PDB file of C-alpha atoms in Angstrom:
ATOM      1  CA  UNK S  16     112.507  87.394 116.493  1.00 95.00           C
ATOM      2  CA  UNK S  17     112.660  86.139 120.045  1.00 94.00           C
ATOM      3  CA  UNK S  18     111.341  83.061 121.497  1.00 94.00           C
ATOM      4  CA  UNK S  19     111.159  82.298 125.379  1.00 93.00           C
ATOM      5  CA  UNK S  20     108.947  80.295 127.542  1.00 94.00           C
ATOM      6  CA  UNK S  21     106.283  82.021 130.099  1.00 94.00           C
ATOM      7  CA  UNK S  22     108.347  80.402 132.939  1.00 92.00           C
ATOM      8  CA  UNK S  23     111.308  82.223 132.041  1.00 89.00           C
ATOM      9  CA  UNK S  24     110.001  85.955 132.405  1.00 83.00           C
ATOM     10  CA  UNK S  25     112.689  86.582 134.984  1.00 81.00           C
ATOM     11  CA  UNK S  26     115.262  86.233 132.152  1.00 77.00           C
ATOM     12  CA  UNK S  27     113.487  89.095 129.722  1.00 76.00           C
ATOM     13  CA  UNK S  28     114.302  92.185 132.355  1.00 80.00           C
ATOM     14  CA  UNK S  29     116.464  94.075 129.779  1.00 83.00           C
ATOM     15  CA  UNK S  30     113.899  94.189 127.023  1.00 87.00           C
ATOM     16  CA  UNK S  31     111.489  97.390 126.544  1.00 92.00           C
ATOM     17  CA  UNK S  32     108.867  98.134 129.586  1.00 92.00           C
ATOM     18  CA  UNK S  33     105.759  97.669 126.961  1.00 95.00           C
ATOM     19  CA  UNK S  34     107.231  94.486 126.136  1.00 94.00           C
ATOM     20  CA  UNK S  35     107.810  93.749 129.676  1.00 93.00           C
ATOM     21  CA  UNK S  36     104.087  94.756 130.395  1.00 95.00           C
ATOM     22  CA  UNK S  37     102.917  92.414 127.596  1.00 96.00           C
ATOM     23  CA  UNK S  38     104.653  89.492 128.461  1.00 96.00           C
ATOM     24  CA  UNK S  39     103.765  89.729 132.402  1.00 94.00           C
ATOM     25  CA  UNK S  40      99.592  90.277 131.174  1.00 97.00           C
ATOM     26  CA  UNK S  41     100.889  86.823 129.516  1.00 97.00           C
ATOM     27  CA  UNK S  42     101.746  84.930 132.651  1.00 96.00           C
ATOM     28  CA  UNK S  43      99.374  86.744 135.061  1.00 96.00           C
ATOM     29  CA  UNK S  44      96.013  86.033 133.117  1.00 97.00           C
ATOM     30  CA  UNK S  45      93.867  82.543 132.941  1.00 97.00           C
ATOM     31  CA  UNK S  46      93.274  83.004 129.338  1.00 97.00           C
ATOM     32  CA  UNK S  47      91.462  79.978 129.182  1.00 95.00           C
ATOM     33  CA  UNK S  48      88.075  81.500 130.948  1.00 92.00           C
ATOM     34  CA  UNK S  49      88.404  84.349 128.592  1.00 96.00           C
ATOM     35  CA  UNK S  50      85.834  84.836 125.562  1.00 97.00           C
ATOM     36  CA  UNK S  51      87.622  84.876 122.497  1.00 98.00           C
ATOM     37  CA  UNK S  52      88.372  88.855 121.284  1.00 98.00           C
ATOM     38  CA  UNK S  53      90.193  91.829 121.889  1.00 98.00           C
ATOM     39  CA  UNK S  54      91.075  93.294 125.374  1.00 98.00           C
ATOM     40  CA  UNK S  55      92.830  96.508 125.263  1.00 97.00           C
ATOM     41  CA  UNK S  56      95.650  97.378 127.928  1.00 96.00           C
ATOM     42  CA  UNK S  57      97.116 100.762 126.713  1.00 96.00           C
ATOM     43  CA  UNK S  58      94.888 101.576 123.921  1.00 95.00           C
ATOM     44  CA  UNK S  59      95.735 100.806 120.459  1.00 95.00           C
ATOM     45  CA  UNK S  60      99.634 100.833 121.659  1.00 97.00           C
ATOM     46  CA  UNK S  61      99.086  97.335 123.454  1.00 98.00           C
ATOM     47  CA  UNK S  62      96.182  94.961 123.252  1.00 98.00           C
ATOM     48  CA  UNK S  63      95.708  90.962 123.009  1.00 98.00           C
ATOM     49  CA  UNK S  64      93.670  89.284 120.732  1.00 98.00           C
ATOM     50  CA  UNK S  65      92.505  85.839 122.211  1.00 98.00           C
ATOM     51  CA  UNK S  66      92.086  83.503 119.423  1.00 98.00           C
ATOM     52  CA  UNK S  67      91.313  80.112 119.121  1.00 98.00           C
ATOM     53  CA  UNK S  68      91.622  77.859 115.623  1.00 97.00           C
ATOM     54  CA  UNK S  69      92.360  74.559 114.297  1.00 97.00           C
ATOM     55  CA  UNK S  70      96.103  74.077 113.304  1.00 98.00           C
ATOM     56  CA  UNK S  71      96.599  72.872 109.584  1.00 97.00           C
ATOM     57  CA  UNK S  72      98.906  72.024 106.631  1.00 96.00           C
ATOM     58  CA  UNK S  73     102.240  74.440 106.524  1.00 96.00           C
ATOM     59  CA  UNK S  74     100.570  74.890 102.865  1.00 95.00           C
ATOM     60  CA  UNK S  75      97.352  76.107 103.418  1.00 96.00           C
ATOM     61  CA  UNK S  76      98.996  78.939 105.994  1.00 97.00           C
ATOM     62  CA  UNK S  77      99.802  82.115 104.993  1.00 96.00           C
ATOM     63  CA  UNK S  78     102.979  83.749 105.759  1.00 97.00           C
ATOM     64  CA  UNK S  79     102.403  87.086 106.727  1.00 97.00           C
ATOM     65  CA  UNK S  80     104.257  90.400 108.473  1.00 97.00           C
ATOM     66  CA  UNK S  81     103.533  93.824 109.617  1.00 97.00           C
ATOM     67  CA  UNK S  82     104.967  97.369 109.806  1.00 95.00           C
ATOM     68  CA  UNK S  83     103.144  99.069 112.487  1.00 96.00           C
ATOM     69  CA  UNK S  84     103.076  96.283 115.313  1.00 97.00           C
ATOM     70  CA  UNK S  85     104.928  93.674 117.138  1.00 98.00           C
ATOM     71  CA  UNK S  86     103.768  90.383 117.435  1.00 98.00           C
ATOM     72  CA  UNK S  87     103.567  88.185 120.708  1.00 98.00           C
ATOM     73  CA  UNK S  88     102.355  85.010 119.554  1.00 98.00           C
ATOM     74  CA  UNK S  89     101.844  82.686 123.177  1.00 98.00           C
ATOM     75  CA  UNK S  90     100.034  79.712 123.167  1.00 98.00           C
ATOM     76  CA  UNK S  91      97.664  79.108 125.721  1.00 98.00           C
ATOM     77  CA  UNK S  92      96.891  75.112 124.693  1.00 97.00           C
ATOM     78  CA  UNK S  93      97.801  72.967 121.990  1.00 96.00           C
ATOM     79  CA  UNK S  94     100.333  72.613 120.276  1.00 96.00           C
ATOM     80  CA  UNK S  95     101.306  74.067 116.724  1.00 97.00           C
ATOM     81  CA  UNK S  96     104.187  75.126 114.140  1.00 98.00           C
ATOM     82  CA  UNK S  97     104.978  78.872 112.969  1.00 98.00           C
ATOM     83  CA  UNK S  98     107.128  79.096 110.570  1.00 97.00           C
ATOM     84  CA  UNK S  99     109.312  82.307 110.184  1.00 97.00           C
ATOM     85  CA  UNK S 100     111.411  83.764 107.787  1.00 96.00           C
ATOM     86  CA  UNK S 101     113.293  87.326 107.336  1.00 93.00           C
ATOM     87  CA  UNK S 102     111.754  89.819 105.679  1.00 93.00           C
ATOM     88  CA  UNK S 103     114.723  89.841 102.777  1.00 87.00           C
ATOM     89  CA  UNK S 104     114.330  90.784  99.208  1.00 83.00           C
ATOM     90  CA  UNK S 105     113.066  86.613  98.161  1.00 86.00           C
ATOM     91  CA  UNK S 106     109.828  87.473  99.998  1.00 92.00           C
ATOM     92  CA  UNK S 107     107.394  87.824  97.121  1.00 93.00           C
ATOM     93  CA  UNK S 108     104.381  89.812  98.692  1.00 94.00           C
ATOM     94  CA  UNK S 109     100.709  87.676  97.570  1.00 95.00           C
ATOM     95  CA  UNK S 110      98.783  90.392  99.035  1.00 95.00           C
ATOM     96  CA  UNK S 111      99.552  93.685 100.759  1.00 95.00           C
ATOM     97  CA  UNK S 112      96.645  95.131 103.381  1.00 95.00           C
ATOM     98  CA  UNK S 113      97.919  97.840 104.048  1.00 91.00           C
ATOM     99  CA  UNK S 114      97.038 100.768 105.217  1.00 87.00           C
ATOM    100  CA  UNK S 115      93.393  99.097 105.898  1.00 90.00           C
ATOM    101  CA  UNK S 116      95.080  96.285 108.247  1.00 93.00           C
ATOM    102  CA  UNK S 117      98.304  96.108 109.052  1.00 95.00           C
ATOM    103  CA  UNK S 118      99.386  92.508 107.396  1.00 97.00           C
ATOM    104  CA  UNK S 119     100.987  91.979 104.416  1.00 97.00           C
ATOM    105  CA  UNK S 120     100.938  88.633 102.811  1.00 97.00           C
ATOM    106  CA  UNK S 121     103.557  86.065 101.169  1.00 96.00           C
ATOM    107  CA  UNK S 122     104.373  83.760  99.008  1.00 95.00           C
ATOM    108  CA  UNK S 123     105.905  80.537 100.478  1.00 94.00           C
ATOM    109  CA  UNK S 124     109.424  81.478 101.627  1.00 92.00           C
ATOM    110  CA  UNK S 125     112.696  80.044  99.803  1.00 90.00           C
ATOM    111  CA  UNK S 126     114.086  79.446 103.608  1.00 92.00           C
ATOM    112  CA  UNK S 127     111.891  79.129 106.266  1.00 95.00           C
ATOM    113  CA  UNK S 128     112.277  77.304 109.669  1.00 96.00           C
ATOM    114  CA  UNK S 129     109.291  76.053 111.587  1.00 97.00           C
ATOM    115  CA  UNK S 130     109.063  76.958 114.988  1.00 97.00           C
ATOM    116  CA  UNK S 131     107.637  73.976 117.789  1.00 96.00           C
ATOM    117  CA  UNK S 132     105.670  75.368 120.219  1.00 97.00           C
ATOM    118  CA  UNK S 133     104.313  73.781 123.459  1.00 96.00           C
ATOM    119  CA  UNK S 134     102.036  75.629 125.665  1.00 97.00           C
ATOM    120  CA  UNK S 135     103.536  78.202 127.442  1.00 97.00           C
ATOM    121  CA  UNK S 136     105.968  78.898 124.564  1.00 97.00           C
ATOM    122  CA  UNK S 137     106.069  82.470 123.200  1.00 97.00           C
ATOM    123  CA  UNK S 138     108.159  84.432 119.951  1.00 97.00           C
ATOM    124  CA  UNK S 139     108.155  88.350 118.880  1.00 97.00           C
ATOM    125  CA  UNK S 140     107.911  89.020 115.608  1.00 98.00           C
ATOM    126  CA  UNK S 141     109.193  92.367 114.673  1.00 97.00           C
ATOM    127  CA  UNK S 142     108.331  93.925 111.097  1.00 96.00           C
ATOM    128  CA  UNK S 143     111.166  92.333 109.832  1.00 95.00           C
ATOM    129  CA  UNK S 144     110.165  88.974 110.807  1.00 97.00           C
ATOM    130  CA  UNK S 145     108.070  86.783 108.418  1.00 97.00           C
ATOM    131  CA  UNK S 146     105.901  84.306 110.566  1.00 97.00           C
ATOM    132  CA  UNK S 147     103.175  81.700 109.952  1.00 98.00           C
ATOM    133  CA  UNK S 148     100.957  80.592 112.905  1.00 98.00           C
ATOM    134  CA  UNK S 149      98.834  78.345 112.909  1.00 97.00           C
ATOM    135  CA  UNK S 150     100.801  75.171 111.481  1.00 97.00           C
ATOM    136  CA  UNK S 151     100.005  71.831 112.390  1.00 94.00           C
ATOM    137  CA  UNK S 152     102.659  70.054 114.326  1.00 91.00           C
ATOM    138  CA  UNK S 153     101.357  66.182 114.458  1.00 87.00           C
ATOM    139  CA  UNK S 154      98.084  65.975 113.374  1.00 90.00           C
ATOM    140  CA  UNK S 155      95.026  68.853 113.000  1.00 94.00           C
ATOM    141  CA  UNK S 156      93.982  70.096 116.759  1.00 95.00           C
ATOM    142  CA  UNK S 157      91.978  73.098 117.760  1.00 97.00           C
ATOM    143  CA  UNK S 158      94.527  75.163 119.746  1.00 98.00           C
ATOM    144  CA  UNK S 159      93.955  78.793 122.045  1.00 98.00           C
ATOM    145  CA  UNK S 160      96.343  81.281 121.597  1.00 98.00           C
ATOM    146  CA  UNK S 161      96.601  84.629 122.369  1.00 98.00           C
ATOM    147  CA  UNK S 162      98.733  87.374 120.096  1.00 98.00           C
ATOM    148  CA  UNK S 163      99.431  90.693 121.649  1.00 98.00           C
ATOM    149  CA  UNK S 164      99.632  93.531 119.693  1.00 98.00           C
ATOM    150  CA  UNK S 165     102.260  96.172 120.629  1.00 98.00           C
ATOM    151  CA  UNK S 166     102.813  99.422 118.339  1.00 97.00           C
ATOM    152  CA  UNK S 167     106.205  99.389 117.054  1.00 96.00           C
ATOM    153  CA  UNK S 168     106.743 103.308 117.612  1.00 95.00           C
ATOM    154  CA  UNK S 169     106.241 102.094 121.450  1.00 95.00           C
ATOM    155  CA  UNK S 170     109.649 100.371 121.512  1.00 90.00           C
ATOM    156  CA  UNK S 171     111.698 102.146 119.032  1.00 70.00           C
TER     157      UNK S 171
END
C-alpha cells in the first residue's frame, strides 16, 4: 500500500509509467463536472470509476481485495476512513467473486488501521492489501471519489 497526496506527484517519479499515467489523469481532471461511471484510458489495463456514496459505520463496510487489479482510491470531496489490512492467513474470506468480478470479500480484520483521508489524498492497494472505503470519519457525508483501476500484469 502507498498513500500520497495529489500535490505531491513530483515525489512518485520512480514508480511504474501506468501508475504514473494514473495518478497524473488524477491531478489533471475536474472530476467534479464528471457524470458518475467508467472512463477508460488504456482499455481494460487502466480505467477510473467515478463514484460517489455516503460514508458510514466501519461495521457496515466490507473489507474487500483483488487479484487482477490495483487500486487507486483518490478522493475528490469529502472526507472518509479506509481501513486496510494485509492480506495474511487471519483474513477469513465472507465471500469470494471471483472470476465473475474481481473482489473478494472479508470478515472484519483481527488488525486493521483506518486510513484519514482529506480531499486530495490518495493510497494503492495492491492484491495483497485488504482495504475498506467508504468509512465514515466524523459523522455520515456523501463524498466523490474516484478509484482507478490498473491491471496488475501492467506493473509486474
Amino acid at each position: 500500500m502507498i498513500l500520497g497526496h495529489i500535490n505531491h506527484l513530483d515525489e512518485l517519479k520512480t514508480y511504474p509509467k501506468i501508475i504514473q499515467k494514473a495518478l497524473q489523469y488524477l491531478a489533471d481532471t475536474d472530476f467534479t463536472k464528471m457524470e458518475i461511471g467508467t472512463y477508460e484510458l488504456d482499455g481494460k489495463n487502466l480505467f477510473a470509476l467515478v463514484q460517489e456514496m455516503e460514508t458510514d459505520s466501519v461495521v457496515n463496510r466490507k473489507p474487500e481485495s483483488h487479484s487482477l487489479y490495483v487500486d487507486i482510491q483518490y478522493l475528490v470531496s469529502g472526507t472518509e476512513m479506509i481501513g486496510y489490512a494485509d492480506l495474511g492467513k487471519s483474513m477469513v474470506i465472507k465471500e469470494d467473486l471471483r472470476p465473475d468480478n474481481d473482489v473478494v470479500f472479508y470478515q472484519a480484520p483481527v488488525k486493521e488501521t483506518m486510513l484519514d483521508f482529506e480531499e486530495g489524498s490518495f493510497a494503492i492497494f495492491f492484491p495483497s492489501d485488504v482495504h475498506r472505503p467508504g468509512c465514515l470519519s466524523g459523522q455520515k457525508t456523501v463524498i466523490r471519489k474516484v478509484v482507478m483501476k490498473i491491471k496488475y500484469d501492467q506493473i509486474v
